[in-house]
Tab-separated table of C-alpha atoms in Angstrom:
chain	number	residue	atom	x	y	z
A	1	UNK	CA	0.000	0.000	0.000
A	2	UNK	CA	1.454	3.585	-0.898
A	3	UNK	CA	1.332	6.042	1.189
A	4	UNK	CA	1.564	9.807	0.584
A	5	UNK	CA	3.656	12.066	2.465
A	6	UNK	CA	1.099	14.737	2.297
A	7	UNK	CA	-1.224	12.448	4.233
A	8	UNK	CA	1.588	12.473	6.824
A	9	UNK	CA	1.482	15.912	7.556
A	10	UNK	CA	5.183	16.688	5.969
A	11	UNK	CA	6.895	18.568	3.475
A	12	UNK	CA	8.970	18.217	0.798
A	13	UNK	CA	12.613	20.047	0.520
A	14	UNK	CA	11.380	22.889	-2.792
A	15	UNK	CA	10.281	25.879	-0.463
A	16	UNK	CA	12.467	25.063	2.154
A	17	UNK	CA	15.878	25.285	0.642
A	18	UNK	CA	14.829	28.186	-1.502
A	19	UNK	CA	13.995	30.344	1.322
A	20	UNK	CA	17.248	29.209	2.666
A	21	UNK	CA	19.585	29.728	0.223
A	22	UNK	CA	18.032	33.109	-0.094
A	23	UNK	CA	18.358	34.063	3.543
A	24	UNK	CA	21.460	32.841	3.908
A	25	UNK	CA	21.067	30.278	6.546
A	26	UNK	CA	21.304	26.443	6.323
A	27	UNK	CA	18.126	23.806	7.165
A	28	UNK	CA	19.140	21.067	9.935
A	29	UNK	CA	19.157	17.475	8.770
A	30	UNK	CA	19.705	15.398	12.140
A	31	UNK	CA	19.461	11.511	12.140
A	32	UNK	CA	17.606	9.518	14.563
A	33	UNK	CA	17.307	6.458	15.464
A	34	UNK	CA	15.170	5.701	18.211
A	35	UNK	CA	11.829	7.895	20.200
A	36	UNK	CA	14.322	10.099	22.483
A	37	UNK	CA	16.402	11.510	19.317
A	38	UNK	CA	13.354	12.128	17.763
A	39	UNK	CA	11.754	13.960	21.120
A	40	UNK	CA	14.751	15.987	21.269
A	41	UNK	CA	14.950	17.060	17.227
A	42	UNK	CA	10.819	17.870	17.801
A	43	UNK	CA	11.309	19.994	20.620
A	44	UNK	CA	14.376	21.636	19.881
A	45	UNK	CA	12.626	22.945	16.222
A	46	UNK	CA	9.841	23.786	17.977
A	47	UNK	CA	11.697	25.682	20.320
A	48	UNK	CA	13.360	27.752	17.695
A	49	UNK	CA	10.830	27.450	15.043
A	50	UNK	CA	13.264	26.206	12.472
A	51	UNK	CA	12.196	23.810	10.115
A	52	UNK	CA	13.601	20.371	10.611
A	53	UNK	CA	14.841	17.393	8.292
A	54	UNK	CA	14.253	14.305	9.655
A	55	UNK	CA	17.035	12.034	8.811
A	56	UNK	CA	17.215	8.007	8.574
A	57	UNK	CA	20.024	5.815	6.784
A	58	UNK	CA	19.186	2.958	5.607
A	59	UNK	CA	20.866	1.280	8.857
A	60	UNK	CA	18.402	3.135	10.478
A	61	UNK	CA	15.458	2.165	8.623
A	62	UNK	CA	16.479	-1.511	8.885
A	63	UNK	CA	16.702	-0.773	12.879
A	64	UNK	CA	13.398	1.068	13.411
A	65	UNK	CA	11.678	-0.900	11.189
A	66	UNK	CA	10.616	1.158	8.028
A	67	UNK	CA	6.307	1.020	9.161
A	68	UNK	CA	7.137	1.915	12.431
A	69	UNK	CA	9.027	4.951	11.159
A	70	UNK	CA	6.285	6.106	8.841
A	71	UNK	CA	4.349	6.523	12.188
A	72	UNK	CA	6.970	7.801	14.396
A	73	UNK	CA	7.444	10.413	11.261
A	74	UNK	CA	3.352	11.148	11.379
A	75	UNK	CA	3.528	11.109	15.111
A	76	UNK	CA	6.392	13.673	15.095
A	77	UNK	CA	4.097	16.030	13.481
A	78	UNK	CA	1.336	15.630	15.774
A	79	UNK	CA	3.479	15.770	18.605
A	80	UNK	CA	5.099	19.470	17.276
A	81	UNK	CA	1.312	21.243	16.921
A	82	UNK	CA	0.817	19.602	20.436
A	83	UNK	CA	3.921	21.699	21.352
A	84	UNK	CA	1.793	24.540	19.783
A	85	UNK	CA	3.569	24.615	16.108
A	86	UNK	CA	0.837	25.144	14.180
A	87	UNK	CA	1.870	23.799	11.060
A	88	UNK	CA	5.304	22.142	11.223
A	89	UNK	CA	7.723	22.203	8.469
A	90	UNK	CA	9.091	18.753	9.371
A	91	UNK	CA	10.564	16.730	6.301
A	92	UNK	CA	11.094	13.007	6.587
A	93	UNK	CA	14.435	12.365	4.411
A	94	UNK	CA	16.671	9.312	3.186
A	95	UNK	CA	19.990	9.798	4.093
A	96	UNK	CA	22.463	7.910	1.031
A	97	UNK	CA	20.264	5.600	-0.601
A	98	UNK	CA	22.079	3.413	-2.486
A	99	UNK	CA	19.806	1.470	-4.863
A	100	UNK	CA	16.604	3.066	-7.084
A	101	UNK	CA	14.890	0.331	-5.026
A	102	UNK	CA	15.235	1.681	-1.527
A	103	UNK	CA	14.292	4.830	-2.639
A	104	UNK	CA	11.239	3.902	-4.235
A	105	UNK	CA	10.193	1.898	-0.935
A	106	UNK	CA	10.814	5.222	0.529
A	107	UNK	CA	8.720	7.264	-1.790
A	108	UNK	CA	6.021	4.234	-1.309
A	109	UNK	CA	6.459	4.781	2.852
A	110	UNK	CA	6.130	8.145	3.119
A	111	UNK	CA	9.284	9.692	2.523
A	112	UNK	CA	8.901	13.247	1.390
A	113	UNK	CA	12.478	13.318	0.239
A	114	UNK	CA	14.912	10.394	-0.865
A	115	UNK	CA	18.769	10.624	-0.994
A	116	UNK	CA	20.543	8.529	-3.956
A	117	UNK	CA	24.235	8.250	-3.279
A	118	UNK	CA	25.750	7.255	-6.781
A	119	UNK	CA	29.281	8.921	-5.872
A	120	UNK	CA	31.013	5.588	-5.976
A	121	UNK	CA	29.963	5.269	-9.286
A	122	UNK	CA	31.622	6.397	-12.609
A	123	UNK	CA	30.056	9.787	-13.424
A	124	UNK	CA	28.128	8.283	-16.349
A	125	UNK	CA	26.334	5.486	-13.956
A	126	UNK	CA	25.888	8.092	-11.057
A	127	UNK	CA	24.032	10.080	-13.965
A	128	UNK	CA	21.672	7.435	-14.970
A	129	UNK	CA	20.822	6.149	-11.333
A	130	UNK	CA	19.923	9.642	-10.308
A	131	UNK	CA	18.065	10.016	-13.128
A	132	UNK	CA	16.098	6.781	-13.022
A	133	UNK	CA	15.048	7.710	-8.793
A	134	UNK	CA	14.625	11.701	-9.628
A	135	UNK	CA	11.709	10.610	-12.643
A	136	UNK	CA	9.892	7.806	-10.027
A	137	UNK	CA	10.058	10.520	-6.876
A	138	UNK	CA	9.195	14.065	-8.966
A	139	UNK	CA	5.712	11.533	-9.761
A	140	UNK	CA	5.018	12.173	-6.338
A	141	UNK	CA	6.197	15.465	-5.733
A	142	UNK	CA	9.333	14.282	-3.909
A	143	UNK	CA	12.202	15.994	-3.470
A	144	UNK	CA	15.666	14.114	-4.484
A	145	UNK	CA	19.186	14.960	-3.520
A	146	UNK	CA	22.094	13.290	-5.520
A	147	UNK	CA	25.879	13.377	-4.110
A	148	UNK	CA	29.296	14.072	-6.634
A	149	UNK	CA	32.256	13.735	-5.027
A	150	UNK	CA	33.145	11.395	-2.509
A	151	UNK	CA	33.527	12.049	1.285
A	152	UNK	CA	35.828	9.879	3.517
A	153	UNK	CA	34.685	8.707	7.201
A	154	UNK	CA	32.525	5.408	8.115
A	155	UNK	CA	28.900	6.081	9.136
A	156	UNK	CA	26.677	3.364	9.238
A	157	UNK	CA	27.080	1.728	5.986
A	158	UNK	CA	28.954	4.514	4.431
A	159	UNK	CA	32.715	3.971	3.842
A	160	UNK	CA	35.317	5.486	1.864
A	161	UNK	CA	38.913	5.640	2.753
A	162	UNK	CA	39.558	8.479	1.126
A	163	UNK	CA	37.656	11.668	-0.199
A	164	UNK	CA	37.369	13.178	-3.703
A	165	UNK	CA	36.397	16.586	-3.990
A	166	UNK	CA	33.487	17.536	-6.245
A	167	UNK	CA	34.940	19.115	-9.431
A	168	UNK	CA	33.456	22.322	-10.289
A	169	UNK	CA	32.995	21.558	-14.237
A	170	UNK	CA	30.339	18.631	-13.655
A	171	UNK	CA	27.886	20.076	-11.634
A	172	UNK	CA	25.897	21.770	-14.515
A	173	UNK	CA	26.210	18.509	-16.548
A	174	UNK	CA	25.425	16.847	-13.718
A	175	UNK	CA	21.976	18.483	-12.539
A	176	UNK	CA	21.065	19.523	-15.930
A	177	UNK	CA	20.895	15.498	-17.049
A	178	UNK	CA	19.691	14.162	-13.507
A	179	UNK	CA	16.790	16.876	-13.016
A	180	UNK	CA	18.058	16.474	-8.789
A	181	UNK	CA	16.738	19.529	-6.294
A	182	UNK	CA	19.817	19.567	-4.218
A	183	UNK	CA	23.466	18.272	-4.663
A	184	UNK	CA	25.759	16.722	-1.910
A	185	UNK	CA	29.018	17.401	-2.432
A	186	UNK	CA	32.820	17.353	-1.315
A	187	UNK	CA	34.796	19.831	0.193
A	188	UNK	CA	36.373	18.323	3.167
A	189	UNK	CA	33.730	17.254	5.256
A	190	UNK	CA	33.622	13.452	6.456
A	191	UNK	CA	31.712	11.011	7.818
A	192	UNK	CA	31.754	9.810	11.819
A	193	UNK	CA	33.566	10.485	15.025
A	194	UNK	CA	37.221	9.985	13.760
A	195	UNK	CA	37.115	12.337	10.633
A	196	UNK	CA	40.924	12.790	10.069
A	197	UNK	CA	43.862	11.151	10.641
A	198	UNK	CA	45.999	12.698	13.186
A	199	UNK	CA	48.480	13.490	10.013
A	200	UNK	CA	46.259	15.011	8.538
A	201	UNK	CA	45.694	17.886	11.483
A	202	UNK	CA	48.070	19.545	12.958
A	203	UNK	CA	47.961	19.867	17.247
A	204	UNK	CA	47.330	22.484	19.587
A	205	UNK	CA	50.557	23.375	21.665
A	206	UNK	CA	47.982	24.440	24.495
A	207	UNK	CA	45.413	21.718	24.389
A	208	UNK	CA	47.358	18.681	22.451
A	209	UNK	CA	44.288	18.522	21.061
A	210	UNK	CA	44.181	17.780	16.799
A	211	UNK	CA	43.336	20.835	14.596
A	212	UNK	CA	41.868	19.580	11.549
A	213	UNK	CA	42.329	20.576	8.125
A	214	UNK	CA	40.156	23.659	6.283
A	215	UNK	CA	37.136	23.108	4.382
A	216	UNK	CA	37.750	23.731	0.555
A	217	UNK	CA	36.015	26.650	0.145
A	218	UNK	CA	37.410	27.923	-3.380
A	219	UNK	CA	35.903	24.671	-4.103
A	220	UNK	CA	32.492	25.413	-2.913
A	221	UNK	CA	32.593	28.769	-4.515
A	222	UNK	CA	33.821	27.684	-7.964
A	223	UNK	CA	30.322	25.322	-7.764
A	224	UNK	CA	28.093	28.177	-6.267
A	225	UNK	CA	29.367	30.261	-9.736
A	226	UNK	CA	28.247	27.219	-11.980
A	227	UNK	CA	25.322	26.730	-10.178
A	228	UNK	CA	23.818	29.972	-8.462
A	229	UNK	CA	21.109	29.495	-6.245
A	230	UNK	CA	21.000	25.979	-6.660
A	231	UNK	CA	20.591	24.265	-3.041
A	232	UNK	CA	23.933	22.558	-2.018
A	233	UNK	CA	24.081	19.955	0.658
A	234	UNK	CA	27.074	19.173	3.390
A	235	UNK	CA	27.460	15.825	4.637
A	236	UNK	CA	29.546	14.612	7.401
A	237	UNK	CA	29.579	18.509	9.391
A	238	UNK	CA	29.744	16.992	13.251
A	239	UNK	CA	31.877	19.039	14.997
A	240	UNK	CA	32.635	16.446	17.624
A	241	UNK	CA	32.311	18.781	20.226
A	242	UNK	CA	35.410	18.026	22.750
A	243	UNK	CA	33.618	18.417	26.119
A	244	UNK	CA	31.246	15.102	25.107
A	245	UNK	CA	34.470	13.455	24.151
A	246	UNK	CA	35.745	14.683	27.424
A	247	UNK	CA	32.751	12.893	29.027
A	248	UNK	CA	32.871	10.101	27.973
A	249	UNK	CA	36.697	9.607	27.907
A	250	UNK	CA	36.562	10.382	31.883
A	251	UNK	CA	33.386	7.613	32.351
A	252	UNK	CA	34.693	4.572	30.897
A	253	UNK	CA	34.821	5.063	27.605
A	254	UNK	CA	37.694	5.518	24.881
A	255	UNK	CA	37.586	7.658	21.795
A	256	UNK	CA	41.169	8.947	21.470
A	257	UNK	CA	41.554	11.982	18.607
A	258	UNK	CA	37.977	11.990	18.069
A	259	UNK	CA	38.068	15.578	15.957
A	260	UNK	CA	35.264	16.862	13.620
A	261	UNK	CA	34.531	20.229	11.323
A	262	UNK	CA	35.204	23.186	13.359
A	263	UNK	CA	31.843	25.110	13.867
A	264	UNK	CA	33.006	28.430	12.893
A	265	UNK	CA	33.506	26.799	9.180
A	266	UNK	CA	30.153	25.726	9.207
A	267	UNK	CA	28.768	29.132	10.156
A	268	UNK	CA	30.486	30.461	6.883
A	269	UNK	CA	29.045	27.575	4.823
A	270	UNK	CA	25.221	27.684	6.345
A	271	UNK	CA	25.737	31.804	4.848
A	272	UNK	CA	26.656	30.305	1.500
A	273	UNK	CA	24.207	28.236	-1.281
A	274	UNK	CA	25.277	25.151	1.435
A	275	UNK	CA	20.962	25.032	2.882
A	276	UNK	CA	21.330	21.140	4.557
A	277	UNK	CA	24.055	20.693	6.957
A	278	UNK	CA	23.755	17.089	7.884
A	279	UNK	CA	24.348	16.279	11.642
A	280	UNK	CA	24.531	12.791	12.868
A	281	UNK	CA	27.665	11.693	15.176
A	282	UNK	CA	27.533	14.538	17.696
A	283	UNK	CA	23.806	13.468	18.816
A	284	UNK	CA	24.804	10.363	19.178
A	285	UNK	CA	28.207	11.746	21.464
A	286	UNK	CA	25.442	13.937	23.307
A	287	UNK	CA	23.554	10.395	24.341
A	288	UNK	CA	26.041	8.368	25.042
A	289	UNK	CA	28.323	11.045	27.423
A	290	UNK	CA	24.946	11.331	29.120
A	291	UNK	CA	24.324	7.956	29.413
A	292	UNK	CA	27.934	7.199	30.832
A	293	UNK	CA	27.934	10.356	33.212
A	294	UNK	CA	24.115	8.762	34.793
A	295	UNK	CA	25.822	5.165	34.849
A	296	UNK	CA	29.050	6.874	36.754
A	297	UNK	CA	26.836	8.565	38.808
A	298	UNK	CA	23.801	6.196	39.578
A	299	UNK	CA	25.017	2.773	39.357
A	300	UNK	CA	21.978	1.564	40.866
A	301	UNK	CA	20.062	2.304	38.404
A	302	UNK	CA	18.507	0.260	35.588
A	303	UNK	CA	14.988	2.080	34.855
A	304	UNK	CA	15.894	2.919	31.464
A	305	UNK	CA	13.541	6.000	31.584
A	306	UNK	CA	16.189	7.434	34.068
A	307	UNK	CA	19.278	7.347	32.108
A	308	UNK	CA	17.220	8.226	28.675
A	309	UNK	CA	15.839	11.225	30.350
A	310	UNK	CA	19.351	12.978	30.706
A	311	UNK	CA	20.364	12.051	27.756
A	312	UNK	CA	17.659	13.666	25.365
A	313	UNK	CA	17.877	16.860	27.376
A	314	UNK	CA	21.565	16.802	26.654
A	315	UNK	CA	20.362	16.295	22.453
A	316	UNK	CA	18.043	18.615	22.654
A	317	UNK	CA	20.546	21.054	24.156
A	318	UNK	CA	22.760	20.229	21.535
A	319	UNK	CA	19.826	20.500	18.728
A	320	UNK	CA	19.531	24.009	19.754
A	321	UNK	CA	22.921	25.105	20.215
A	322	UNK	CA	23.098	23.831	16.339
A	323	UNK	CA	19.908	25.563	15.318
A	324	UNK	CA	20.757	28.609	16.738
A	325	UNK	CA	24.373	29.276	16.917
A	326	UNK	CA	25.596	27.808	13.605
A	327	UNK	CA	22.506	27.119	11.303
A	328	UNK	CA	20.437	30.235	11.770
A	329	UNK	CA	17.602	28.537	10.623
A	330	UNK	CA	16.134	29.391	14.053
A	331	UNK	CA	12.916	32.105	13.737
A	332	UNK	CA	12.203	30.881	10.224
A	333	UNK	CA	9.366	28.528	10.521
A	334	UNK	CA	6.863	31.242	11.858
């Protein structure tokens, strides 16, 4: 049985990223998993009034179970105009699709946006498989993004050991053949906790701590001047902030030279044509140095309610901090 995203209450990605990329400010696309990441994304946008991108991979979907996410997506919705967000601007998204069949069971579930990662791909098959997903989802009125250019990092089912940037002279080739509404590409971002290689950063004298390497931004600009005003998508922009590292480090757990994009880069992108900033391994830092901190603290405790409850206040938290303080997407959902 199909189901319409419409019928779920969401929105597609068209109005959204226009408005951004106009106003200068980037949409949030945060991943979730599970009830309490969603909780926190729901309350944190409504909160700010930003508009939200739900995000699931398809790790996620095989996790959650793809019917029980169609409802959890509905529910979300419901659960924002209880919050008093009268109509919510909440879009339910595929994050790197890699076959036209997943994305079509998306489309068929609900989905009011699909990802379809072809980047692996020689250009010319990465052309026709975006092409083949973009004329099946624009039947339905949803919104694809494609990818060019490879990022590095392991996230979920996502691996490449090293990245390519996107090259400037195929993105109008590119979109013009594929017919895609938004384009991932490569700049420096990667996937995960561990995004660089120590010898690939340079260290702190003060802090020891690693310094990673600059985003590409003569990159990005050489694509905003083939493509102006068309919507442009980061992937892999966790900062890894260094206090939940700290956290967990100091509670049992071990994540040495964890490092991630430094916000203040993704402040300048968010002002750019970049309107989805995709934000994935520092919620799931936030949880788990909550979780660990409780454990530490409480070790008598097993109610799982107890240790949950800290950790989606610390997501939430986090959600806003994005939202607000390197998105600016906050205030423009009214």
């Amino acid at each position: 049985m199909k189901v319409s995203y419409k019928d779920l209450g969401l929105v597609n990605t068209r109005a959204m990223f226009a408005k951004a990329v106009k106003g200068g400010y980037a949409i949030p696309a945060f991943n979730f998993n599970n009830m309490e990441q969603l909780q926190a994304i729901i309350q944190a946008a409504v909160e700010t009034k930003s508009p939200v991108i739900l995000q699931v991979s398809k790790g996620a979907r095989n996790y959650a179970n793809q019917t029980l996410l169609r409802y959890m997506a509905q529910g979300a919705v419901e659960y924002a105009k209880e919050l008093g967000w009268k109509k919510p601007q909440i879009v339910l998204h595929l994050d790197h699709g890699d076959s036209y069949e997943l994305c079509k069971s998306c489309v068929d579930f609900g989905f009011s946006s699909v990802m379809i990662d072809g980047s692996s791909l020689p250009y010319e098959e990465n052309i026709a498989l975006t092409k083949k997903v973009v004329k099946y989802a624009h039947k339905y009125d949803v919104t694809v993004e494609a990818e060019l250019g490879v990022l590095a990092g392991v996230e979920d089912e996502v691996a490449s050991e090293e990245s390519h940037y996107t090259k400037p002279e195929e993105v109008i080739d590119f979109v013009k053949k594929t017919g895609c509404d938004s384009l991932a590409i490569s700049i420096g971002t990667s996937h995960g906790a561990y995004k660089f290689k120590p010898e690939q950063c340079t260290r702190d004298p003060q802090t020891g701590r690693l310094v990673p390497p600059p985003l590409a931004f003569d990159v990005l600009k050489a694509i905003e001047k083939k493509l102006p005003g068309f919507p442009i998508v980061l992937h892999g922009s966790s900062s890894v902030p260094q206090e939940y590292v700290d956290i967990i480090n100091s509670n049992g757990g071990n994540l040495p030279d964890a490092v991630g994009i430094p916000e203040e880069q993704l402040r300048k992108a968010a002002k750019s044509a970049v309107c989805k900033i995709n934000i994935d391994s520092d919620s799931r830092l936030a949880m788990t140095a909550a979780i660990r901190k409780y454990f530490n603290e409480h070790p008598e405790q097993f109610d799982p309610r107890q240790y949950l409850k800290p950790a989606r206040e610390e997501m939430k938290k986090m959600y806003i901090h994005k939202i607000v303080n390197v998105l600016g997407s906050n205030g423009k959902a009214r």
